[in-house]
Amino acid sequence: MYDLIVIGAGPGGYEAAAHAAKLGAKVAVVERDSIGGTCLNVGCIPTKTFLRSSKLFAECRQAAAFGVEISGLRFNLAAVVERKNKIVGTLTRGVEGLLKHSGVEVVRGNAKLASKSTVQVGELTLAAKNILIATGARPVIPAIPGIESSGVLDSTGVLRLTELPKTVAIIGGGYIGLEFASFFAAVGVEVSVLEMLPQIATGMDHDISTRLQQALKKNGVAFKTSCLVKAIEGNTVHFEQAGAPSALRAECIVNATGRAPVVEGLGLAEIGVDFDRKGIRTSDRGKTNIPGIWASGDVTGRRPLAHAATREGLVAVNNMLGKPDRIRYDAIPCVIYTHPEVASAGKTENELKALGVEYKKALLPMGVAGRFLVENEGASGAVKVLVGARYGEILGVHALGDLSSEFIVAAAAMIEMEMTVSDVEAVIFPHPTVSEALKLAILEAA
Ligand code: NAI
C-alpha cells in the first residue's frame, strides 16, 4: 500500500511525488511517456531553446547598431535542435535523479483508476491511500475541415521540423501561437497569425496586448484578427474576416488553438470524479469531490502554467499529509516569451472593472530605465501598474519588454504580500536594471 500514487510525471506530478517522499511517504509515480511531461519534453523548455537561438540570430542581424559587425550569419536549425535535445536530456536526467534520490518508485505504463484507492497499470494493481492525478493537457483539434491533415503541425510538430519553411500560417494568437510567430519571424520566415478574437493574447491586459501586437508586427509578424478559419486544403487556409471570404497559402500551417485537459481513459466517470471537458474540478487545496483523490496541473484547467502546476501539486501533498495549505491564484506570474517578452502578475484593468474595484493606474515606457535602452536598440517596452484607489495596494503589474520575465516575480511577491505603494517606496531596486521601470511605474500610480 502506497501513501501516494501520482499519475503523470510533469511539473504537476514529479515535484509533488518528490516532496511527499521527502516528508516520509511511500510514493509511486506512473508515467506512460517521458519523465518531465509536456513542459520539459515538448513545451516550456524546448520552445525556449528555439526562442533563445532565434533571438540571438535577430540580435546578430542588428549587431551593427551596437557597433559590432558580423558577416556570414546563418541559422542552423539542426544545431538548434541538437542543443535543445542536450538541454532537455540534462533536465530529464535531473528529474529522474530527483525522483530516485527522494525514494520515489517510477512505474512505466498507462494508469487508470480501478477504484477510489487503486490504480491499474497494465497487469499491475497498485493500492494507495491517496491518488494525485496530474495528467496534463494536449493540443485541441478544432472542428475545422482539413485540420487533421498531416501538413498541419501542432506545437510538438514544429519542434520536429528539420528545415525552416519559407512561409508559416499560425492558427491561434494565444501563448503558443505568438511564441512560435516570434521564433519564425526572427529567423526570417514570413509568418501570419490568424486569430478568431479581435485581440491577440486574450486575457492579457489590453494596453499590453495592443503594444505586443504592434511590436510583433514591427518584427515582421502579420496578423489577421477577428478571423474565422473555415477550412484547410493542402497548403491553403480558407478564412472569413468581416464577413468576407479569403484564403492564405503557407508552406507550413500550425494549429495553436489551445490545449485541453487529458481526462479520457482514466476511469474518472466510473469512480464518480467530478470533471468535464474543462478539467477535473478541484478546491484550492487540490481536493476533488472524492476523498483521497487529488488533482494538480493542466488537468484541472485552472491555470495551465508549469509553475502553477507545481504549486498545486505541493499544496495537494501538504494537505494529504496533514499540513493545511492552499494555493492563491491571485498572484501567479505569467510570461510569454515572445520577442519582446511579456510578463504579468495580478489583475488586468478589465478584471478590476468587472469586479467593481476602484483603482489608479500608471503606464510608463520601459525606456525610463536606462538599462532598457542599453540592452535594446529601438525596442518597444511598457510597464503598467494598477493599485487600489484607497490604500494603494498593488493589484496588477503588466509589462512588455525583454528582461521583464526576470523581475515579474518581485511584482508577484508584492501582490501576494499585499504591499502598498508606500511599502515599495522603501524597497531599493538595483541600478541599472530594467526593474527600475517597475518601481517608477508603481510610484507614478500612487
Ligand atoms: P490559448 O488558449 O492561450 O490560445 C489559443 C488561441 O487560439 C486563442 O486566442 C483563441 O481565440 C484562438 N483560436 C481558437 N480557435 C481558433 C480558430 N478556429 N481560429 C482562429 N483562432 C482560434 O492556447 P495556446 O496558445 O495553444 O496555449 C495553451 C496553453 O499553454 C495556454 O493556456 C498557456 O497557459 C500554456 N502556455 C504557456 C506558455 C508560457 O507560459 N509562456 C507558453 C505556451 C503555452
mmCIF file of C-alpha atoms in Angstrom, residues 7-342:
data_model
loop_
_atom_site.group_PDB
_atom_site.id
_atom_site.type_symbol
_atom_site.label_atom_id
_atom_site.label_comp_id
_atom_site.label_asym_id
_atom_site.label_seq_id
_atom_site.Cartn_x
_atom_site.Cartn_y
_atom_site.Cartn_z
ATOM 1 C CA ILE A 7 -0.360 9.748 -12.267
ATOM 2 C CA GLY A 8 1.840 11.830 -14.574
ATOM 3 C CA ALA A 9 5.470 12.916 -14.171
ATOM 4 C CA GLY A 10 5.194 16.512 -15.418
ATOM 5 C CA PRO A 11 5.652 19.635 -13.230
ATOM 6 C CA GLY A 12 2.266 18.985 -11.559
ATOM 7 C CA GLY A 13 3.330 15.463 -10.619
ATOM 8 C CA TYR A 14 7.048 14.899 -10.178
ATOM 9 C CA GLU A 15 7.718 17.688 -7.679
ATOM 10 C CA ALA A 16 4.697 16.594 -5.645
ATOM 11 C CA ALA A 17 5.952 12.990 -5.658
ATOM 12 C CA ALA A 18 9.449 14.005 -4.544
ATOM 13 C CA HIS A 19 8.048 16.343 -1.878
ATOM 14 C CA ALA A 20 5.783 13.635 -0.443
ATOM 15 C CA ALA A 21 8.652 11.134 -0.392
ATOM 16 C CA LYS A 22 10.905 13.633 1.385
ATOM 17 C CA LEU A 23 8.184 14.021 4.015
ATOM 18 C CA GLY A 24 8.392 10.259 4.613
ATOM 19 C CA ALA A 25 5.564 8.969 2.422
ATOM 20 C CA LYS A 26 5.793 5.798 0.317
ATOM 21 C CA VAL A 27 5.268 7.130 -3.203
ATOM 22 C CA ALA A 28 4.999 5.810 -6.763
ATOM 23 C CA VAL A 29 4.664 7.904 -9.907
ATOM 24 C CA VAL A 30 3.185 6.367 -13.062
ATOM 25 C CA GLU A 31 4.265 7.761 -16.443
ATOM 26 C CA ARG A 32 3.437 6.413 -19.911
ATOM 27 C CA ASP A 33 5.681 8.784 -21.828
ATOM 28 C CA SER A 34 8.800 10.794 -20.984
ATOM 29 C CA ILE A 35 9.644 11.900 -17.443
ATOM 30 C CA GLY A 36 9.263 15.687 -17.188
ATOM 31 C CA GLY A 37 5.964 15.874 -19.055
ATOM 32 C CA THR A 38 4.984 18.408 -21.708
ATOM 33 C CA CYS A 39 6.916 21.292 -20.137
ATOM 34 C CA LEU A 40 10.271 19.571 -20.182
ATOM 35 C CA ASN A 41 9.977 17.480 -23.340
ATOM 36 C CA VAL A 42 7.793 19.390 -25.832
ATOM 37 C CA GLY A 43 6.719 22.598 -24.084
ATOM 38 C CA CYS A 44 8.358 25.319 -21.987
ATOM 39 C CA ILE A 45 11.985 24.194 -22.187
ATOM 40 C CA PRO A 46 12.392 23.118 -25.843
ATOM 41 C CA THR A 47 10.431 26.124 -27.130
ATOM 42 C CA LYS A 48 12.590 28.443 -25.046
ATOM 43 C CA THR A 49 15.741 26.983 -26.591
ATOM 44 C CA PHE A 50 14.282 27.686 -30.056
ATOM 45 C CA LEU A 51 13.350 31.210 -28.969
ATOM 46 C CA ARG A 52 16.781 31.859 -27.466
ATOM 47 C CA SER A 53 18.538 30.871 -30.710
ATOM 48 C CA SER A 54 16.151 32.952 -32.800
ATOM 49 C CA LYS A 55 16.670 35.943 -30.513
ATOM 50 C CA LEU A 56 20.425 35.627 -30.803
ATOM 51 C CA PHE A 57 20.094 35.423 -34.584
ATOM 52 C CA ALA A 58 17.909 38.558 -34.670
ATOM 53 C CA GLU A 59 20.344 40.360 -32.366
ATOM 54 C CA CYS A 60 23.254 39.410 -34.600
ATOM 55 C CA ARG A 61 21.379 40.805 -37.594
ATOM 56 C CA GLN A 62 21.051 44.025 -35.626
ATOM 57 C CA ALA A 63 24.601 43.914 -34.287
ATOM 58 C CA ALA A 64 25.883 46.828 -36.379
ATOM 59 C CA ALA A 65 23.582 49.133 -34.399
ATOM 60 C CA PHE A 66 25.559 48.078 -31.298
ATOM 61 C CA GLY A 67 28.860 48.683 -33.080
ATOM 62 C CA VAL A 68 29.523 45.020 -33.801
ATOM 63 C CA GLU A 69 29.990 43.847 -37.370
ATOM 64 C CA ILE A 70 29.181 40.255 -38.294
ATOM 65 C CA SER A 71 29.286 38.597 -41.679
ATOM 66 C CA GLY A 72 28.269 35.131 -42.873
ATOM 67 C CA LEU A 73 25.367 34.821 -40.429
ATOM 68 C CA ARG A 74 23.285 31.648 -40.869
ATOM 69 C CA PHE A 75 20.575 29.980 -38.819
ATOM 70 C CA ASN A 76 21.343 26.278 -38.449
ATOM 71 C CA LEU A 77 18.136 24.551 -37.336
ATOM 72 C CA ALA A 78 19.857 21.171 -36.938
ATOM 73 C CA ALA A 79 22.319 22.673 -34.442
ATOM 74 C CA VAL A 80 19.458 24.399 -32.619
ATOM 75 C CA VAL A 81 17.638 21.061 -32.298
ATOM 76 C CA GLU A 82 20.828 19.373 -31.095
ATOM 77 C CA ARG A 83 21.264 21.991 -28.367
ATOM 78 C CA LYS A 84 17.588 21.644 -27.438
ATOM 79 C CA ASN A 85 17.939 17.853 -27.135
ATOM 80 C CA LYS A 86 21.034 18.252 -24.962
ATOM 81 C CA ILE A 87 19.304 20.650 -22.563
ATOM 82 C CA VAL A 88 16.161 18.501 -22.404
ATOM 83 C CA GLY A 89 18.355 15.436 -21.754
ATOM 84 C CA THR A 90 20.198 17.153 -18.904
ATOM 85 C CA LEU A 91 16.976 18.316 -17.280
ATOM 86 C CA THR A 92 15.218 14.967 -17.732
ATOM 87 C CA ARG A 93 18.120 13.176 -16.058
ATOM 88 C CA GLY A 94 17.876 15.796 -13.295
ATOM 89 C CA VAL A 95 14.217 14.946 -12.685
ATOM 90 C CA GLU A 96 14.924 11.207 -12.813
ATOM 91 C CA GLY A 97 17.706 11.783 -10.263
ATOM 92 C CA LEU A 98 15.398 13.834 -8.055
ATOM 93 C CA LEU A 99 12.784 11.055 -8.031
ATOM 94 C CA LYS A 100 15.388 8.372 -7.389
ATOM 95 C CA HIS A 101 17.128 10.239 -4.574
ATOM 96 C CA SER A 102 13.822 11.088 -2.953
ATOM 97 C CA GLY A 103 12.923 7.392 -2.963
ATOM 98 C CA VAL A 104 10.006 7.648 -5.406
ATOM 99 C CA GLU A 105 9.243 4.483 -7.353
ATOM 100 C CA VAL A 106 8.728 5.151 -11.078
ATOM 101 C CA VAL A 107 6.229 2.829 -12.773
ATOM 102 C CA ARG A 108 6.160 2.891 -16.583
ATOM 103 C CA GLY A 109 2.796 2.485 -18.287
ATOM 104 C CA ASN A 110 -0.720 3.729 -18.747
ATOM 105 C CA ALA A 111 -2.563 4.317 -15.464
ATOM 106 C CA LYS A 112 -6.315 4.021 -14.926
ATOM 107 C CA LEU A 113 -8.289 4.346 -11.714
ATOM 108 C CA ALA A 114 -9.626 0.890 -10.864
ATOM 109 C CA SER A 115 -11.373 2.100 -7.689
ATOM 110 C CA LYS A 116 -11.191 5.077 -5.323
ATOM 111 C CA SER A 117 -7.963 3.699 -3.907
ATOM 112 C CA THR A 118 -6.402 1.531 -6.622
ATOM 113 C CA VAL A 119 -4.646 2.264 -9.884
ATOM 114 C CA GLN A 120 -4.346 -0.214 -12.733
ATOM 115 C CA VAL A 121 -1.148 -0.133 -14.813
ATOM 116 C CA GLY A 122 -1.269 -2.986 -17.320
ATOM 117 C CA GLU A 123 -1.359 -6.171 -15.235
ATOM 118 C CA LEU A 124 -0.388 -4.332 -12.050
ATOM 119 C CA THR A 125 -2.917 -3.181 -9.470
ATOM 120 C CA LEU A 126 -1.422 -0.620 -7.095
ATOM 121 C CA ALA A 127 -3.232 0.409 -3.913
ATOM 122 C CA ALA A 128 -2.795 3.827 -2.313
ATOM 123 C CA LYS A 129 -4.201 5.987 0.467
ATOM 124 C CA ASN A 130 -4.036 8.969 -1.909
ATOM 125 C CA ILE A 131 -4.019 9.363 -5.678
ATOM 126 C CA LEU A 132 -2.860 12.587 -7.352
ATOM 127 C CA ILE A 133 -3.960 12.987 -10.977
ATOM 128 C CA ALA A 134 -1.507 15.166 -12.905
ATOM 129 C CA THR A 135 -2.068 14.019 -16.482
ATOM 130 C CA GLY A 136 -1.691 17.452 -18.089
ATOM 131 C CA ALA A 137 -3.219 18.663 -21.344
ATOM 132 C CA ARG A 138 -2.944 18.016 -25.079
ATOM 133 C CA PRO A 139 -3.448 20.187 -28.172
ATOM 134 C CA VAL A 140 -7.078 20.899 -29.044
ATOM 135 C CA ILE A 141 -8.229 19.905 -32.514
ATOM 136 C CA PRO A 142 -10.929 22.397 -33.518
ATOM 137 C CA ALA A 143 -13.762 21.461 -35.874
ATOM 138 C CA ILE A 144 -12.093 22.851 -38.978
ATOM 139 C CA PRO A 145 -12.233 20.595 -42.045
ATOM 140 C CA GLY A 146 -8.698 19.600 -43.011
ATOM 141 C CA ILE A 147 -7.089 20.492 -39.633
ATOM 142 C CA GLU A 148 -6.148 16.869 -39.039
ATOM 143 C CA SER A 149 -4.219 16.515 -42.281
ATOM 144 C CA SER A 150 -0.552 15.609 -41.894
ATOM 145 C CA GLY A 151 0.501 19.016 -43.261
ATOM 146 C CA VAL A 152 -0.880 20.791 -40.189
ATOM 147 C CA LEU A 153 1.539 20.805 -37.258
ATOM 148 C CA ASP A 154 0.858 21.263 -33.571
ATOM 149 C CA SER A 155 3.485 22.677 -31.189
ATOM 150 C CA THR A 156 5.232 19.291 -30.933
ATOM 151 C CA GLY A 157 5.332 19.030 -34.730
ATOM 152 C CA VAL A 158 7.032 22.430 -35.046
ATOM 153 C CA LEU A 159 9.801 21.250 -32.722
ATOM 154 C CA ARG A 160 10.372 18.318 -35.099
ATOM 155 C CA LEU A 161 10.915 20.457 -38.222
ATOM 156 C CA THR A 162 14.210 19.654 -39.914
ATOM 157 C CA GLU A 163 14.186 22.668 -42.236
ATOM 158 C CA LEU A 164 12.811 26.167 -41.904
ATOM 159 C CA PRO A 165 9.789 26.753 -44.126
ATOM 160 C CA LYS A 166 9.625 29.990 -46.149
ATOM 161 C CA THR A 167 6.083 30.806 -45.046
ATOM 162 C CA VAL A 168 4.035 29.834 -41.997
ATOM 163 C CA ALA A 169 0.369 30.365 -41.115
ATOM 164 C CA ILE A 170 -0.393 30.006 -37.407
ATOM 165 C CA ILE A 171 -3.996 29.449 -36.362
ATOM 166 C CA GLY A 172 -4.449 30.941 -32.900
ATOM 167 C CA GLY A 173 -2.922 34.072 -31.399
ATOM 168 C CA GLY A 174 -2.507 32.726 -27.862
ATOM 169 C CA TYR A 175 0.721 31.987 -25.994
ATOM 170 C CA ILE A 176 1.818 29.114 -28.219
ATOM 171 C CA GLY A 177 0.921 30.823 -31.482
ATOM 172 C CA LEU A 178 2.673 34.060 -30.514
ATOM 173 C CA GLU A 179 5.852 32.404 -29.262
ATOM 174 C CA PHE A 180 6.192 30.405 -32.495
ATOM 175 C CA ALA A 181 5.348 33.517 -34.534
ATOM 176 C CA SER A 182 8.225 35.320 -32.788
ATOM 177 C CA PHE A 183 10.558 32.423 -33.455
ATOM 178 C CA PHE A 184 9.753 32.201 -37.163
ATOM 179 C CA ALA A 185 9.780 35.970 -37.751
ATOM 180 C CA ALA A 186 13.146 36.360 -36.011
ATOM 181 C CA VAL A 187 14.779 33.834 -38.340
ATOM 182 C CA GLY A 188 13.368 35.433 -41.471
ATOM 183 C CA VAL A 189 10.325 33.226 -42.120
ATOM 184 C CA GLU A 190 7.231 35.020 -43.426
ATOM 185 C CA VAL A 191 4.610 34.395 -40.729
ATOM 186 C CA SER A 192 0.904 35.175 -40.386
ATOM 187 C CA VAL A 193 -1.207 34.684 -37.265
ATOM 188 C CA LEU A 194 -4.939 34.071 -37.717
ATOM 189 C CA GLU A 195 -6.884 34.801 -34.527
ATOM 190 C CA MET A 196 -10.651 34.495 -34.259
ATOM 191 C CA LEU A 197 -10.990 37.095 -31.483
ATOM 192 C CA PRO A 198 -10.465 40.833 -32.082
ATOM 193 C CA GLN A 199 -7.430 40.792 -29.788
ATOM 194 C CA ILE A 200 -4.359 38.546 -29.570
ATOM 195 C CA ALA A 201 -3.294 37.043 -26.226
ATOM 196 C CA THR A 202 -6.791 37.334 -24.852
ATOM 197 C CA GLY A 203 -6.843 37.610 -21.080
ATOM 198 C CA MET A 204 -3.773 39.805 -21.078
ATOM 199 C CA ASP A 205 -4.136 43.467 -20.094
ATOM 200 C CA HIS A 206 -5.437 45.296 -23.149
ATOM 201 C CA ASP A 207 -2.796 48.067 -23.185
ATOM 202 C CA ILE A 208 -0.035 45.471 -23.180
ATOM 203 C CA SER A 209 -1.554 43.105 -25.760
ATOM 204 C CA THR A 210 -2.106 46.049 -28.122
ATOM 205 C CA ARG A 211 1.536 47.068 -27.730
ATOM 206 C CA LEU A 212 2.674 43.462 -28.099
ATOM 207 C CA GLN A 213 0.801 43.173 -31.380
ATOM 208 C CA GLN A 214 2.413 46.398 -32.638
ATOM 209 C CA ALA A 215 5.872 45.188 -31.602
ATOM 210 C CA LEU A 216 5.430 41.786 -33.251
ATOM 211 C CA LYS A 217 4.116 43.474 -36.393
ATOM 212 C CA LYS A 218 7.226 45.640 -36.463
ATOM 213 C CA ASN A 219 9.279 42.444 -36.236
ATOM 214 C CA GLY A 220 7.537 41.051 -39.304
ATOM 215 C CA VAL A 221 4.526 39.094 -37.987
ATOM 216 C CA ALA A 222 1.330 39.671 -39.996
ATOM 217 C CA PHE A 223 -1.942 39.479 -38.052
ATOM 218 C CA LYS A 224 -5.445 38.643 -39.104
ATOM 219 C CA THR A 225 -7.732 39.207 -36.120
ATOM 220 C CA SER A 226 -11.497 38.571 -35.937
ATOM 221 C CA CYS A 227 -10.606 35.904 -38.444
ATOM 222 C CA LEU A 228 -12.683 32.736 -38.705
ATOM 223 C CA VAL A 229 -10.805 29.809 -40.185
ATOM 224 C CA LYS A 230 -13.254 27.791 -42.267
ATOM 225 C CA ALA A 231 -11.172 25.027 -43.819
ATOM 226 C CA ILE A 232 -7.698 23.858 -44.708
ATOM 227 C CA GLU A 233 -6.995 22.400 -48.115
ATOM 228 C CA GLY A 234 -3.435 21.324 -48.755
ATOM 229 C CA ASN A 235 -1.316 24.418 -48.116
ATOM 230 C CA THR A 236 -4.245 26.825 -48.153
ATOM 231 C CA VAL A 237 -6.122 28.177 -45.142
ATOM 232 C CA HIS A 238 -9.602 29.417 -46.026
ATOM 233 C CA PHE A 239 -10.974 32.030 -43.667
ATOM 234 C CA GLU A 240 -13.558 34.762 -43.273
ATOM 235 C CA GLN A 241 -12.823 38.260 -41.997
ATOM 236 C CA ALA A 242 -15.600 40.855 -41.543
ATOM 237 C CA GLY A 243 -17.891 38.519 -43.474
ATOM 238 C CA ALA A 244 -15.592 38.397 -46.499
ATOM 239 C CA PRO A 245 -14.110 35.032 -47.530
ATOM 240 C CA SER A 246 -10.402 34.922 -48.214
ATOM 241 C CA ALA A 247 -7.504 32.471 -48.329
ATOM 242 C CA LEU A 248 -3.839 32.302 -47.399
ATOM 243 C CA ARG A 249 -1.206 29.898 -48.715
ATOM 244 C CA ALA A 250 1.658 28.826 -46.494
ATOM 245 C CA GLU A 251 4.310 26.135 -46.713
ATOM 246 C CA CYS A 252 3.631 25.236 -43.085
ATOM 247 C CA ILE A 253 0.369 25.518 -41.144
ATOM 248 C CA VAL A 254 0.393 25.416 -37.333
ATOM 249 C CA ASN A 255 -2.595 24.639 -35.127
ATOM 250 C CA ALA A 256 -2.205 26.661 -31.907
ATOM 251 C CA THR A 257 -5.850 26.918 -30.922
ATOM 252 C CA GLY A 258 -5.422 25.869 -27.318
ATOM 253 C CA ARG A 259 -4.918 22.835 -25.135
ATOM 254 C CA ALA A 260 -7.447 20.571 -23.419
ATOM 255 C CA PRO A 261 -7.058 18.593 -20.169
ATOM 256 C CA VAL A 262 -6.235 14.900 -20.506
ATOM 257 C CA VAL A 263 -9.252 13.389 -18.734
ATOM 258 C CA GLU A 264 -10.005 10.486 -21.072
ATOM 259 C CA GLY A 265 -9.181 6.859 -20.350
ATOM 260 C CA LEU A 266 -8.555 7.464 -16.642
ATOM 261 C CA GLY A 267 -11.764 5.877 -15.373
ATOM 262 C CA LEU A 268 -12.872 9.191 -13.808
ATOM 263 C CA ALA A 269 -16.583 8.833 -14.674
ATOM 264 C CA GLU A 270 -16.729 5.231 -13.356
ATOM 265 C CA ILE A 271 -15.415 6.367 -9.955
ATOM 266 C CA GLY A 272 -17.597 9.485 -9.890
ATOM 267 C CA VAL A 273 -14.829 12.115 -10.058
ATOM 268 C CA ASP A 274 -16.341 15.498 -10.888
ATOM 269 C CA PHE A 275 -14.918 16.639 -14.240
ATOM 270 C CA ASP A 276 -15.902 17.964 -17.631
ATOM 271 C CA ARG A 277 -14.034 18.877 -20.822
ATOM 272 C CA LYS A 278 -12.525 21.894 -18.996
ATOM 273 C CA GLY A 279 -10.862 19.629 -16.455
ATOM 274 C CA ILE A 280 -11.148 17.959 -13.063
ATOM 275 C CA ARG A 281 -12.761 20.239 -10.510
ATOM 276 C CA THR A 282 -10.519 20.911 -7.525
ATOM 277 C CA SER A 283 -10.571 23.072 -4.426
ATOM 278 C CA ASP A 284 -7.748 25.481 -3.630
ATOM 279 C CA ARG A 285 -6.332 22.606 -1.562
ATOM 280 C CA GLY A 286 -6.130 20.302 -4.582
ATOM 281 C CA LYS A 287 -9.050 18.104 -3.475
ATOM 282 C CA THR A 288 -11.502 16.581 -5.930
ATOM 283 C CA ASN A 289 -15.025 15.606 -4.852
ATOM 284 C CA ILE A 290 -13.746 12.103 -3.942
ATOM 285 C CA PRO A 291 -11.819 11.859 -0.649
ATOM 286 C CA GLY A 292 -8.275 10.613 -1.281
ATOM 287 C CA ILE A 293 -8.301 11.643 -4.956
ATOM 288 C CA TRP A 294 -6.470 14.873 -5.751
ATOM 289 C CA ALA A 295 -5.544 16.699 -8.955
ATOM 290 C CA SER A 296 -2.926 19.242 -9.992
ATOM 291 C CA GLY A 297 -1.705 20.992 -13.117
ATOM 292 C CA ASP A 298 -3.251 21.416 -16.555
ATOM 293 C CA VAL A 299 -5.709 18.551 -15.981
ATOM 294 C CA THR A 300 -7.574 20.843 -13.553
ATOM 295 C CA GLY A 301 -7.901 23.528 -16.264
ATOM 296 C CA ARG A 302 -7.351 26.231 -13.641
ATOM 297 C CA ARG A 303 -4.045 27.963 -14.561
ATOM 298 C CA PRO A 304 -2.323 25.991 -17.309
ATOM 299 C CA LEU A 305 1.182 27.089 -16.379
ATOM 300 C CA ALA A 306 4.003 24.817 -15.229
ATOM 301 C CA HIS A 307 4.744 26.851 -12.085
ATOM 302 C CA ALA A 308 1.062 26.866 -11.093
ATOM 303 C CA ALA A 309 1.004 23.082 -11.629
ATOM 304 C CA THR A 310 3.985 22.620 -9.330
ATOM 305 C CA ARG A 311 2.444 24.686 -6.571
ATOM 306 C CA GLU A 312 -0.902 22.866 -6.933
ATOM 307 C CA GLY A 313 0.902 19.522 -6.603
ATOM 308 C CA LEU A 314 2.796 20.617 -3.487
ATOM 309 C CA VAL A 315 -0.364 22.043 -1.921
ATOM 310 C CA ALA A 316 -2.215 18.748 -2.522
ATOM 311 C CA VAL A 317 0.628 16.778 -0.914
ATOM 312 C CA ASN A 318 0.803 19.079 2.112
ATOM 313 C CA ASN A 319 -2.927 18.701 2.687
ATOM 314 C CA MET A 320 -2.975 14.928 2.232
ATOM 315 C CA LEU A 321 -0.090 14.584 4.707
ATOM 316 C CA GLY A 322 -1.838 16.695 7.326
ATOM 317 C CA LYS A 323 -0.195 20.089 6.717
ATOM 318 C CA PRO A 324 -3.029 22.501 5.821
ATOM 319 C CA ASP A 325 -2.124 24.556 2.752
ATOM 320 C CA ARG A 326 -3.890 26.343 -0.076
ATOM 321 C CA ILE A 327 -2.924 27.916 -3.376
ATOM 322 C CA ARG A 328 -3.814 31.522 -4.107
ATOM 323 C CA TYR A 329 -4.485 32.124 -7.765
ATOM 324 C CA ASP A 330 -4.342 35.937 -7.462
ATOM 325 C CA ALA A 331 -0.626 36.455 -7.892
ATOM 326 C CA ILE A 332 0.592 33.707 -10.201
ATOM 327 C CA PRO A 333 3.036 35.366 -12.586
ATOM 328 C CA CYS A 334 2.757 34.640 -16.258
ATOM 329 C CA VAL A 335 5.275 35.181 -19.058
ATOM 330 C CA ILE A 336 5.016 34.972 -22.835
ATOM 331 C CA TYR A 337 8.474 34.509 -24.304
ATOM 332 C CA THR A 338 7.821 36.453 -27.459
ATOM 333 C CA HIS A 339 10.387 38.897 -28.868
ATOM 334 C CA PRO A 340 9.836 41.179 -26.944
ATOM 335 C CA GLU A 341 8.619 39.199 -23.962
ATOM 336 C CA VAL A 342 5.571 39.923 -21.843
#
